[in-house]
Amino acid sequence: MITKSDRTVGLIGLGIMGYAMSKNLLAAGFTVVGYDISPRAIESFRANGGTAAGSVAEVGKAAGVLITSLPSAKALFDVVAELRTLDRRERVLAETSTFTLEDKSKAHLLLGEKGITMLDCPLSGSGSQALERDVLVYGSGERSAYDRCLPVFEGFSRAPHYLGPFGNGSKMKYVANLMVAVHTAVAGEAFALARKAGLDPAQTYAVVSDGAAGSRALAVRGQMLIEDNYETIRTMPLELWRKDMKVIADFAGSLACPTPMFSAAVPLFNAAVASGYGAQDTAAVAAVIEAMAGLPTPKK
C-alpha cells in the first residue's frame, strides 16, 4: 500500500521512457524527483514540472519508491553503486529497462545487501505509447514491494501485471520483444511489396490493418510505414533495439530454444543500423527491404 511519503517518486533516467513516465506521474498528482546525466533531459523534465536532482544519491534520499529507466548495464551498475552509499532504509527500486537476467540478478543482490528491494519490471510499449500511458508493466519480485509500487505503476501505465518471482518480468519482455521484432520486420516487408506492386501505402494500411493481418505493432508504426519516414523521436531507436535483440538471442540460446523467425529478422535490423538508420525508429528496417527491392529509400 502506498504511504504518504510514497507520493514522491524518484526517477533515474529521463530519456524517452523515463520522461514519459514522469509526465504521467506528474499528471496523476505525484511529486517526481528525477536525475539524468544529460542536461537536455533534465531541462525537459524540469520544464514539465519535475523536481531536478543533482545526483542519483539525491534522488534516493528524496523518495522511498525509485524507478530506473537506463540505456545500458553499465549505467545500471553505476546507479547501484551510488544507491549503496545511502543510509539503510526501506526503499524499493523498480528497474524498468531491458537487460540480461544475469545483470538484473547481480544488481538485485547488490541492492539487497544494503536493504533496498529491487523489482524486475520491464515495460512493454514504445515511447509514443508511454506518453499516452499505454504501456504495460511486467512486474516481478517480492510481492509486498510490488504492492507498494502498484499505485505508482498505475500512474504511468495502462495495465501493471504481477508475474511472480524476480526475473519473470524480463523473461516475459523477451517473449514480447521477440514477437515485436518479427512483426515489425514483416510489416516492412509487406509495405515494400505493396509499393513494388503499385499499391497506395495509406490504402494498404487501412485495408490490411482492418483484417486478419492487423497487429499492434502495425498500428503503432503504420503511419511511419505509410510516409516511409522513421525519424519520429518518441519511439525505439534502432541502435537501442539492437541491444535488446542480442539479449533475446542470448536468452533463447541459453535455453537451447530455436527462434527461426526471429533469427531471420535480426540481420535486417543490423543492416538498417549499418546503413545509417541507427538513430531512427525500428520500423526503418523497411528501408533495407526497399533497397533490396530496388525502391527509393527514406533519408538517413
PDB file of C-alpha atoms in Angstrom:
ATOM      1  CA  MET A   1       0.000   0.000   0.000  1.00  0.00           C
ATOM      2  CA  ILE A   2       1.316   3.448  -0.893  1.00  0.00           C
ATOM      3  CA  THR A   3       2.188   5.721   2.010  1.00  0.00           C
ATOM      4  CA  LYS A   4       2.010   9.487   2.180  1.00  0.00           C
ATOM      5  CA  SER A   5       5.762   9.670   1.628  1.00  0.00           C
ATOM      6  CA  ASP A   6       5.430   7.443  -1.454  1.00  0.00           C
ATOM      7  CA  ARG A   7       3.557  10.250  -3.220  1.00  0.00           C
ATOM      8  CA  THR A   8       7.103  11.358  -4.016  1.00  0.00           C
ATOM      9  CA  VAL A   9       8.699   9.099  -6.624  1.00  0.00           C
ATOM     10  CA  GLY A  10      12.372   9.071  -7.589  1.00  0.00           C
ATOM     11  CA  LEU A  11      13.099   8.590 -11.296  1.00  0.00           C
ATOM     12  CA  ILE A  12      16.617   7.892 -12.536  1.00  0.00           C
ATOM     13  CA  GLY A  13      16.972   8.087 -16.317  1.00  0.00           C
ATOM     14  CA  LEU A  14      14.881  10.705 -18.116  1.00  0.00           C
ATOM     15  CA  GLY A  15      15.195   9.571 -21.716  1.00  0.00           C
ATOM     16  CA  ILE A  16      12.276   8.631 -23.947  1.00  0.00           C
ATOM     17  CA  MET A  17      10.631   6.224 -21.494  1.00  0.00           C
ATOM     18  CA  GLY A  18      11.721   7.974 -18.312  1.00  0.00           C
ATOM     19  CA  TYR A  19      10.376  11.318 -19.497  1.00  0.00           C
ATOM     20  CA  ALA A  20       7.058   9.713 -20.454  1.00  0.00           C
ATOM     21  CA  MET A  21       6.742   8.061 -17.039  1.00  0.00           C
ATOM     22  CA  SER A  22       7.497  11.345 -15.289  1.00  0.00           C
ATOM     23  CA  LYS A  23       4.922  13.190 -17.397  1.00  0.00           C
ATOM     24  CA  ASN A  24       2.157  10.782 -16.466  1.00  0.00           C
ATOM     25  CA  LEU A  25       3.134  10.527 -12.802  1.00  0.00           C
ATOM     26  CA  LEU A  26       3.090  14.307 -12.504  1.00  0.00           C
ATOM     27  CA  ALA A  27      -0.331  14.390 -14.170  1.00  0.00           C
ATOM     28  CA  ALA A  28      -1.523  11.769 -11.663  1.00  0.00           C
ATOM     29  CA  GLY A  29      -0.569  14.018  -8.754  1.00  0.00           C
ATOM     30  CA  PHE A  30       2.793  12.543  -7.752  1.00  0.00           C
ATOM     31  CA  THR A  31       5.839  14.623  -6.962  1.00  0.00           C
ATOM     32  CA  VAL A  32       8.657  13.327  -9.151  1.00  0.00           C
ATOM     33  CA  VAL A  33      12.314  13.896  -8.294  1.00  0.00           C
ATOM     34  CA  GLY A  34      14.494  12.972 -11.260  1.00  0.00           C
ATOM     35  CA  TYR A  35      18.070  12.730 -12.437  1.00  0.00           C
ATOM     36  CA  ASP A  36      19.798  12.132 -15.757  1.00  0.00           C
ATOM     37  CA  ILE A  37      23.365  12.643 -16.930  1.00  0.00           C
ATOM     38  CA  SER A  38      22.006  14.642 -19.900  1.00  0.00           C
ATOM     39  CA  PRO A  39      21.420  18.360 -19.194  1.00  0.00           C
ATOM     40  CA  ARG A  40      18.899  18.447 -22.043  1.00  0.00           C
ATOM     41  CA  ALA A  41      16.882  15.632 -20.458  1.00  0.00           C
ATOM     42  CA  ILE A  42      16.958  17.419 -17.098  1.00  0.00           C
ATOM     43  CA  GLU A  43      15.796  20.643 -18.755  1.00  0.00           C
ATOM     44  CA  SER A  44      12.819  18.938 -20.429  1.00  0.00           C
ATOM     45  CA  PHE A  45      11.905  17.188 -17.186  1.00  0.00           C
ATOM     46  CA  ARG A  46      12.055  20.405 -15.169  1.00  0.00           C
ATOM     47  CA  ALA A  47      10.016  22.280 -17.793  1.00  0.00           C
ATOM     48  CA  ASN A  48       7.269  19.702 -17.389  1.00  0.00           C
ATOM     49  CA  GLY A  49       7.049  20.211 -13.625  1.00  0.00           C
ATOM     50  CA  GLY A  50       9.575  17.707 -12.336  1.00  0.00           C
ATOM     51  CA  THR A  51      11.990  18.384  -9.483  1.00  0.00           C
ATOM     52  CA  ALA A  52      15.540  18.008 -10.768  1.00  0.00           C
ATOM     53  CA  ALA A  53      18.160  16.381  -8.547  1.00  0.00           C
ATOM     54  CA  GLY A  54      21.908  16.775  -8.839  1.00  0.00           C
ATOM     55  CA  SER A  55      22.786  13.099  -8.442  1.00  0.00           C
ATOM     56  CA  VAL A  56      21.473   9.558  -8.104  1.00  0.00           C
ATOM     57  CA  ALA A  57      22.054   9.725  -4.357  1.00  0.00           C
ATOM     58  CA  GLU A  58      19.966  12.876  -4.104  1.00  0.00           C
ATOM     59  CA  VAL A  59      17.072  11.084  -5.799  1.00  0.00           C
ATOM     60  CA  GLY A  60      17.493   8.137  -3.431  1.00  0.00           C
ATOM     61  CA  LYS A  61      17.340  10.399  -0.390  1.00  0.00           C
ATOM     62  CA  ALA A  62      14.168  12.102  -1.629  1.00  0.00           C
ATOM     63  CA  ALA A  63      11.939   9.063  -2.191  1.00  0.00           C
ATOM     64  CA  GLY A  64      11.209   5.583  -0.900  1.00  0.00           C
ATOM     65  CA  VAL A  65       9.968   4.328  -4.281  1.00  0.00           C
ATOM     66  CA  LEU A  66      12.550   4.632  -7.058  1.00  0.00           C
ATOM     67  CA  ILE A  67      12.312   3.865 -10.776  1.00  0.00           C
ATOM     68  CA  THR A  68      15.201   3.372 -13.178  1.00  0.00           C
ATOM     69  CA  SER A  69      14.995   3.609 -16.973  1.00  0.00           C
ATOM     70  CA  LEU A  70      18.513   3.180 -18.294  1.00  0.00           C
ATOM     71  CA  PRO A  71      20.308   2.588 -21.617  1.00  0.00           C
ATOM     72  CA  SER A  72      22.930   0.053 -20.540  1.00  0.00           C
ATOM     73  CA  ALA A  73      24.002  -2.404 -17.865  1.00  0.00           C
ATOM     74  CA  LYS A  74      26.958  -0.130 -17.106  1.00  0.00           C
ATOM     75  CA  ALA A  75      24.538   2.680 -16.311  1.00  0.00           C
ATOM     76  CA  LEU A  76      22.587   0.306 -14.065  1.00  0.00           C
ATOM     77  CA  PHE A  77      25.655  -0.663 -12.036  1.00  0.00           C
ATOM     78  CA  ASP A  78      26.748   2.968 -11.764  1.00  0.00           C
ATOM     79  CA  VAL A  79      23.330   3.731 -10.256  1.00  0.00           C
ATOM     80  CA  VAL A  80      23.520   0.695  -7.964  1.00  0.00           C
ATOM     81  CA  ALA A  81      26.948   1.745  -6.680  1.00  0.00           C
ATOM     82  CA  GLU A  82      25.661   5.198  -5.761  1.00  0.00           C
ATOM     83  CA  LEU A  83      22.487   3.901  -4.131  1.00  0.00           C
ATOM     84  CA  ARG A  84      24.565   1.531  -1.994  1.00  0.00           C
ATOM     85  CA  THR A  85      26.152   4.559  -0.305  1.00  0.00           C
ATOM     86  CA  LEU A  86      22.827   5.665   1.208  1.00  0.00           C
ATOM     87  CA  ASP A  87      21.718   5.022   4.770  1.00  0.00           C
ATOM     88  CA  ARG A  88      19.719   1.838   5.329  1.00  0.00           C
ATOM     89  CA  ARG A  89      16.026   2.480   4.818  1.00  0.00           C
ATOM     90  CA  GLU A  90      13.090   0.629   3.309  1.00  0.00           C
ATOM     91  CA  ARG A  91      13.484   1.618  -0.318  1.00  0.00           C
ATOM     92  CA  VAL A  92      12.093  -0.142  -3.369  1.00  0.00           C
ATOM     93  CA  LEU A  93      13.688   0.180  -6.803  1.00  0.00           C
ATOM     94  CA  ALA A  94      11.543  -0.748  -9.818  1.00  0.00           C
ATOM     95  CA  GLU A  95      14.008  -1.429 -12.637  1.00  0.00           C
ATOM     96  CA  THR A  96      12.145  -0.967 -15.955  1.00  0.00           C
ATOM     97  CA  SER A  97      14.930  -1.426 -18.521  1.00  0.00           C
ATOM     98  CA  THR A  98      15.651  -4.448 -20.710  1.00  0.00           C
ATOM     99  CA  PHE A  99      18.869  -6.158 -19.611  1.00  0.00           C
ATOM    100  CA  THR A 100      20.106  -9.712 -19.193  1.00  0.00           C
ATOM    101  CA  LEU A 101      18.811 -11.750 -16.285  1.00  0.00           C
ATOM    102  CA  GLU A 102      22.387 -12.062 -15.051  1.00  0.00           C
ATOM    103  CA  ASP A 103      22.840  -8.285 -14.839  1.00  0.00           C
ATOM    104  CA  LYS A 104      19.484  -7.729 -13.181  1.00  0.00           C
ATOM    105  CA  SER A 105      20.085 -10.526 -10.678  1.00  0.00           C
ATOM    106  CA  LYS A 106      23.508  -9.133  -9.769  1.00  0.00           C
ATOM    107  CA  ALA A 107      22.012  -5.669  -9.226  1.00  0.00           C
ATOM    108  CA  HIS A 108      19.209  -7.237  -7.163  1.00  0.00           C
ATOM    109  CA  LEU A 109      21.775  -8.908  -4.892  1.00  0.00           C
ATOM    110  CA  LEU A 110      23.954  -5.808  -4.506  1.00  0.00           C
ATOM    111  CA  LEU A 111      21.000  -3.612  -3.563  1.00  0.00           C
ATOM    112  CA  GLY A 112      19.558  -6.249  -1.240  1.00  0.00           C
ATOM    113  CA  GLU A 113      22.789  -6.195   0.759  1.00  0.00           C
ATOM    114  CA  LYS A 114      22.024  -2.556   1.571  1.00  0.00           C
ATOM    115  CA  GLY A 115      18.355  -3.031   2.405  1.00  0.00           C
ATOM    116  CA  ILE A 116      16.989  -1.897  -0.967  1.00  0.00           C
ATOM    117  CA  THR A 117      14.429  -4.226  -2.551  1.00  0.00           C
ATOM    118  CA  MET A 118      14.760  -4.328  -6.330  1.00  0.00           C
ATOM    119  CA  LEU A 119      11.899  -5.348  -8.594  1.00  0.00           C
ATOM    120  CA  ASP A 120      12.357  -6.525 -12.172  1.00  0.00           C
ATOM    121  CA  CYS A 121       9.701  -4.525 -14.061  1.00  0.00           C
ATOM    122  CA  PRO A 122      10.328  -4.102 -17.804  1.00  0.00           C
ATOM    123  CA  LEU A 123       7.800  -2.088 -19.782  1.00  0.00           C
ATOM    124  CA  SER A 124       6.021  -3.211 -22.933  1.00  0.00           C
ATOM    125  CA  GLY A 125       5.299  -0.414 -25.378  1.00  0.00           C
ATOM    126  CA  SER A 126       7.006   2.261 -27.447  1.00  0.00           C
ATOM    127  CA  GLY A 127       7.960   5.752 -26.371  1.00  0.00           C
ATOM    128  CA  SER A 128       4.925   7.224 -28.100  1.00  0.00           C
ATOM    129  CA  GLN A 129       2.708   4.728 -26.285  1.00  0.00           C
ATOM    130  CA  ALA A 130       4.374   5.588 -22.985  1.00  0.00           C
ATOM    131  CA  LEU A 131       3.496   9.261 -23.461  1.00  0.00           C
ATOM    132  CA  GLU A 132      -0.165   8.229 -23.744  1.00  0.00           C
ATOM    133  CA  ARG A 133       0.041   5.957 -20.660  1.00  0.00           C
ATOM    134  CA  ASP A 134      -0.411   2.988 -22.989  1.00  0.00           C
ATOM    135  CA  VAL A 135       2.331   0.680 -21.710  1.00  0.00           C
ATOM    136  CA  LEU A 136       2.272  -2.496 -19.647  1.00  0.00           C
ATOM    137  CA  VAL A 137       4.391  -3.205 -16.583  1.00  0.00           C
ATOM    138  CA  TYR A 138       5.793  -6.735 -16.399  1.00  0.00           C
ATOM    139  CA  GLY A 139       6.363  -6.798 -12.650  1.00  0.00           C
ATOM    140  CA  SER A 140       8.309  -9.489 -10.811  1.00  0.00           C
ATOM    141  CA  GLY A 141       9.958  -9.873  -7.435  1.00  0.00           C
ATOM    142  CA  GLU A 142       8.876  -9.556  -3.821  1.00  0.00           C
ATOM    143  CA  ARG A 143       5.078  -9.251  -3.756  1.00  0.00           C
ATOM    144  CA  SER A 144       4.900  -6.764  -0.886  1.00  0.00           C
ATOM    145  CA  ALA A 145       7.323  -4.455  -2.706  1.00  0.00           C
ATOM    146  CA  TYR A 146       5.271  -4.772  -5.893  1.00  0.00           C
ATOM    147  CA  ASP A 147       2.091  -3.909  -3.979  1.00  0.00           C
ATOM    148  CA  ARG A 148       3.806  -0.847  -2.544  1.00  0.00           C
ATOM    149  CA  CYS A 149       4.683   0.285  -6.075  1.00  0.00           C
ATOM    150  CA  LEU A 150       1.330  -0.615  -7.646  1.00  0.00           C
ATOM    151  CA  PRO A 151      -0.266   2.861  -7.349  1.00  0.00           C
ATOM    152  CA  VAL A 152       2.870   4.293  -8.948  1.00  0.00           C
ATOM    153  CA  PHE A 153       2.663   1.777 -11.798  1.00  0.00           C
ATOM    154  CA  GLU A 154      -1.000   2.664 -12.259  1.00  0.00           C
ATOM    155  CA  GLY A 155       0.042   6.305 -12.528  1.00  0.00           C
ATOM    156  CA  PHE A 156       2.089   5.786 -15.691  1.00  0.00           C
ATOM    157  CA  SER A 157       0.830   2.538 -17.281  1.00  0.00           C
ATOM    158  CA  ARG A 158      -2.335   1.124 -18.789  1.00  0.00           C
ATOM    159  CA  ALA A 159      -2.018  -2.213 -17.032  1.00  0.00           C
ATOM    160  CA  PRO A 160       0.519  -3.476 -14.474  1.00  0.00           C
ATOM    161  CA  HIS A 161       0.923  -7.273 -14.321  1.00  0.00           C
ATOM    162  CA  TYR A 162       2.491  -9.205 -11.437  1.00  0.00           C
ATOM    163  CA  LEU A 163       4.318 -12.225 -12.868  1.00  0.00           C
ATOM    164  CA  GLY A 164       5.811 -13.859  -9.790  1.00  0.00           C
ATOM    165  CA  PRO A 165       9.462 -14.374  -8.790  1.00  0.00           C
ATOM    166  CA  PHE A 166      12.196 -11.898  -9.688  1.00  0.00           C
ATOM    167  CA  GLY A 167      13.248 -12.321 -13.323  1.00  0.00           C
ATOM    168  CA  ASN A 168       9.883 -13.388 -14.715  1.00  0.00           C
ATOM    169  CA  GLY A 169       9.267  -9.821 -15.841  1.00  0.00           C
ATOM    170  CA  SER A 170      12.360  -9.888 -18.039  1.00  0.00           C
ATOM    171  CA  LYS A 171      11.512 -13.328 -19.393  1.00  0.00           C
ATOM    172  CA  MET A 172       8.079 -12.080 -20.437  1.00  0.00           C
ATOM    173  CA  LYS A 173       9.652  -8.996 -22.019  1.00  0.00           C
ATOM    174  CA  TYR A 174      11.973 -11.187 -24.088  1.00  0.00           C
ATOM    175  CA  VAL A 175       8.980 -13.149 -25.378  1.00  0.00           C
ATOM    176  CA  ALA A 176       7.074  -9.968 -26.198  1.00  0.00           C
ATOM    177  CA  ASN A 177      10.029  -8.267 -27.896  1.00  0.00           C
ATOM    178  CA  LEU A 178      10.745 -11.348 -29.979  1.00  0.00           C
ATOM    179  CA  MET A 179       7.236 -11.018 -31.393  1.00  0.00           C
ATOM    180  CA  VAL A 180       7.589  -7.259 -31.896  1.00  0.00           C
ATOM    181  CA  ALA A 181      10.825  -7.773 -33.848  1.00  0.00           C
ATOM    182  CA  VAL A 182       9.234 -10.291 -36.190  1.00  0.00           C
ATOM    183  CA  HIS A 183       6.034  -8.259 -36.604  1.00  0.00           C
ATOM    184  CA  THR A 184       7.984  -5.074 -37.362  1.00  0.00           C
ATOM    185  CA  ALA A 185      10.199  -6.748 -39.957  1.00  0.00           C
ATOM    186  CA  VAL A 186       7.211  -8.424 -41.596  1.00  0.00           C
ATOM    187  CA  ALA A 187       5.345  -5.109 -41.744  1.00  0.00           C
ATOM    188  CA  GLY A 188       8.321  -3.516 -43.511  1.00  0.00           C
ATOM    189  CA  GLU A 189       8.464  -6.432 -45.934  1.00  0.00           C
ATOM    190  CA  ALA A 190       4.738  -6.189 -46.651  1.00  0.00           C
ATOM    191  CA  PHE A 191       4.858  -2.457 -47.356  1.00  0.00           C
ATOM    192  CA  ALA A 192       7.853  -2.897 -49.660  1.00  0.00           C
ATOM    193  CA  LEU A 193       5.835  -5.473 -51.593  1.00  0.00           C
ATOM    194  CA  ALA A 194       2.827  -3.146 -51.694  1.00  0.00           C
ATOM    195  CA  ARG A 195       4.939  -0.280 -53.053  1.00  0.00           C
ATOM    196  CA  LYS A 196       6.593  -2.542 -55.620  1.00  0.00           C
ATOM    197  CA  ALA A 197       3.132  -3.684 -56.742  1.00  0.00           C
ATOM    198  CA  GLY A 198       1.942  -0.102 -57.162  1.00  0.00           C
ATOM    199  CA  LEU A 199      -0.485  -0.111 -54.243  1.00  0.00           C
ATOM    200  CA  ASP A 200      -1.158   3.059 -52.289  1.00  0.00           C
ATOM    201  CA  PRO A 201       0.561   2.771 -48.860  1.00  0.00           C
ATOM    202  CA  ALA A 202      -2.227   4.561 -46.979  1.00  0.00           C
ATOM    203  CA  GLN A 203      -4.881   2.358 -48.516  1.00  0.00           C
ATOM    204  CA  THR A 204      -2.735  -0.700 -47.870  1.00  0.00           C
ATOM    205  CA  TYR A 205      -2.548   0.173 -44.192  1.00  0.00           C
ATOM    206  CA  ALA A 206      -6.272   0.896 -43.907  1.00  0.00           C
ATOM    207  CA  VAL A 207      -7.280  -2.371 -45.545  1.00  0.00           C
ATOM    208  CA  VAL A 208      -4.635  -4.699 -44.088  1.00  0.00           C
ATOM    209  CA  SER A 209      -4.927  -3.387 -40.525  1.00  0.00           C
ATOM    210  CA  ASP A 210      -8.685  -3.947 -40.623  1.00  0.00           C
ATOM    211  CA  GLY A 211      -8.304  -7.644 -41.395  1.00  0.00           C
ATOM    212  CA  ALA A 212      -6.613 -10.772 -40.113  1.00  0.00           C
ATOM    213  CA  ALA A 213      -3.126  -9.342 -40.763  1.00  0.00           C
ATOM    214  CA  GLY A 214      -3.588  -6.412 -38.398  1.00  0.00           C
ATOM    215  CA  SER A 215      -1.352  -6.219 -35.321  1.00  0.00           C
ATOM    216  CA  ARG A 216      -0.476  -3.819 -32.519  1.00  0.00           C
ATOM    217  CA  ALA A 217       2.999  -3.410 -33.997  1.00  0.00           C
ATOM    218  CA  LEU A 218       1.435  -2.358 -37.301  1.00  0.00           C
ATOM    219  CA  ALA A 219      -0.921   0.050 -35.530  1.00  0.00           C
ATOM    220  CA  VAL A 220       1.928   1.738 -33.642  1.00  0.00           C
ATOM    221  CA  ARG A 221       4.195   2.143 -36.685  1.00  0.00           C
ATOM    222  CA  GLY A 222       1.669   2.231 -39.506  1.00  0.00           C
ATOM    223  CA  GLN A 223       1.929   5.972 -40.143  1.00  0.00           C
ATOM    224  CA  MET A 224       5.714   5.722 -40.395  1.00  0.00           C
ATOM    225  CA  LEU A 225       5.379   2.967 -42.976  1.00  0.00           C
ATOM    226  CA  ILE A 226       2.812   4.965 -44.941  1.00  0.00           C
ATOM    227  CA  GLU A 227       5.078   8.025 -45.076  1.00  0.00           C
ATOM    228  CA  ASP A 228       8.303   5.985 -45.307  1.00  0.00           C
ATOM    229  CA  ASN A 229       9.669   8.275 -42.593  1.00  0.00           C
ATOM    230  CA  TYR A 230      11.193   6.813 -39.423  1.00  0.00           C
ATOM    231  CA  GLU A 231      12.643   9.861 -37.689  1.00  0.00           C
ATOM    232  CA  THR A 232       9.913  10.135 -35.033  1.00  0.00           C
ATOM    233  CA  ILE A 233      11.718  10.735 -31.741  1.00  0.00           C
ATOM    234  CA  ARG A 234       9.315   9.226 -29.189  1.00  0.00           C
ATOM    235  CA  THR A 235       9.899   5.631 -30.259  1.00  0.00           C
ATOM    236  CA  MET A 236      12.564   2.939 -30.004  1.00  0.00           C
ATOM    237  CA  PRO A 237      15.805   3.825 -31.838  1.00  0.00           C
ATOM    238  CA  LEU A 238      17.314   1.006 -33.867  1.00  0.00           C
ATOM    239  CA  GLU A 239      20.664   1.270 -32.064  1.00  0.00           C
ATOM    240  CA  LEU A 240      18.994   0.588 -28.719  1.00  0.00           C
ATOM    241  CA  TRP A 241      16.724  -2.076 -30.200  1.00  0.00           C
ATOM    242  CA  ARG A 242      19.760  -3.986 -31.436  1.00  0.00           C
ATOM    243  CA  LYS A 243      20.934  -4.268 -27.814  1.00  0.00           C
ATOM    244  CA  ASP A 244      17.570  -5.740 -26.827  1.00  0.00           C
ATOM    245  CA  MET A 245      17.691  -8.253 -29.679  1.00  0.00           C
ATOM    246  CA  LYS A 246      21.069  -9.549 -28.535  1.00  0.00           C
ATOM    247  CA  VAL A 247      19.645 -10.064 -25.038  1.00  0.00           C
ATOM    248  CA  ILE A 248      16.760 -12.087 -26.511  1.00  0.00           C
ATOM    249  CA  ALA A 249      19.042 -14.162 -28.735  1.00  0.00           C
ATOM    250  CA  ASP A 250      21.377 -14.981 -25.846  1.00  0.00           C
ATOM    251  CA  PHE A 251      18.453 -15.900 -23.582  1.00  0.00           C
ATOM    252  CA  ALA A 252      16.911 -18.226 -26.170  1.00  0.00           C
ATOM    253  CA  GLY A 253      20.322 -19.749 -26.820  1.00  0.00           C
ATOM    254  CA  SER A 254      20.821 -20.441 -23.118  1.00  0.00           C
ATOM    255  CA  LEU A 255      17.614 -22.495 -23.203  1.00  0.00           C
ATOM    256  CA  ALA A 256      18.516 -24.218 -26.489  1.00  0.00           C
ATOM    257  CA  CYS A 257      15.221 -22.893 -27.860  1.00  0.00           C
ATOM    258  CA  PRO A 258      15.156 -22.354 -31.632  1.00  0.00           C
ATOM    259  CA  THR A 259      13.933 -18.961 -32.874  1.00  0.00           C
ATOM    260  CA  PRO A 260      13.980 -19.290 -36.683  1.00  0.00           C
ATOM    261  CA  MET A 261      11.704 -16.327 -37.436  1.00  0.00           C
ATOM    262  CA  PHE A 262      13.493 -14.016 -35.016  1.00  0.00           C
ATOM    263  CA  SER A 263      16.887 -15.193 -36.269  1.00  0.00           C
ATOM    264  CA  ALA A 264      15.850 -14.310 -39.827  1.00  0.00           C
ATOM    265  CA  ALA A 265      14.800 -10.809 -38.762  1.00  0.00           C
ATOM    266  CA  VAL A 266      17.917  -9.865 -36.775  1.00  0.00           C
ATOM    267  CA  PRO A 267      20.258  -9.391 -39.799  1.00  0.00           C
ATOM    268  CA  LEU A 268      17.744  -6.981 -41.344  1.00  0.00           C
ATOM    269  CA  PHE A 269      17.783  -4.749 -38.271  1.00  0.00           C
ATOM    270  CA  ASN A 270      21.593  -4.917 -38.150  1.00  0.00           C
ATOM    271  CA  ALA A 271      21.733  -3.933 -41.822  1.00  0.00           C
ATOM    272  CA  ALA A 272      19.463  -0.958 -41.123  1.00  0.00           C
ATOM    273  CA  VAL A 273      21.895   0.283 -38.460  1.00  0.00           C
ATOM    274  CA  ALA A 274      24.864  -0.274 -40.776  1.00  0.00           C
ATOM    275  CA  SER A 275      23.030   1.668 -43.497  1.00  0.00           C
ATOM    276  CA  GLY A 276      22.795   4.764 -41.307  1.00  0.00           C
ATOM    277  CA  TYR A 277      19.335   4.405 -39.752  1.00  0.00           C
ATOM    278  CA  GLY A 278      20.530   3.651 -36.208  1.00  0.00           C
ATOM    279  CA  ALA A 279      19.020   6.795 -34.666  1.00  0.00           C
ATOM    280  CA  GLN A 280      15.651   6.223 -36.336  1.00  0.00           C
ATOM    281  CA  ASP A 281      12.740   4.029 -35.307  1.00  0.00           C
ATOM    282  CA  THR A 282      12.966   0.253 -35.529  1.00  0.00           C
ATOM    283  CA  ALA A 283      10.461   0.374 -38.397  1.00  0.00           C
ATOM    284  CA  ALA A 284      13.330   1.746 -40.525  1.00  0.00           C
ATOM    285  CA  VAL A 285      14.095  -1.922 -41.142  1.00  0.00           C
ATOM    286  CA  ALA A 286      11.683  -1.351 -44.040  1.00  0.00           C
ATOM    287  CA  ALA A 287      14.366   0.769 -45.733  1.00  0.00           C
ATOM    288  CA  VAL A 288      16.657  -2.258 -46.016  1.00  0.00           C
ATOM    289  CA  ILE A 289      13.963  -4.294 -47.729  1.00  0.00           C
ATOM    290  CA  GLU A 290      13.088  -1.364 -50.006  1.00  0.00           C
ATOM    291  CA  ALA A 291      16.730  -1.136 -51.079  1.00  0.00           C
ATOM    292  CA  MET A 292      16.789  -4.873 -51.777  1.00  0.00           C
ATOM    293  CA  ALA A 293      13.664  -4.417 -53.897  1.00  0.00           C
ATOM    294  CA  GLY A 294      15.156  -1.540 -55.888  1.00  0.00           C
ATOM    295  CA  LEU A 295      12.755   1.001 -54.409  1.00  0.00           C
ATOM    296  CA  PRO A 296      13.601   4.567 -53.319  1.00  0.00           C
ATOM    297  CA  THR A 297      14.699   4.649 -49.685  1.00  0.00           C
ATOM    298  CA  PRO A 298      13.997   7.254 -46.972  1.00  0.00           C
ATOM    299  CA  LYS A 299      16.563   9.830 -45.892  1.00  0.00           C
ATOM    300  CA  LYS A 300      19.073   8.870 -43.209  1.00  0.00           C
TER     301      LYS A 300
END
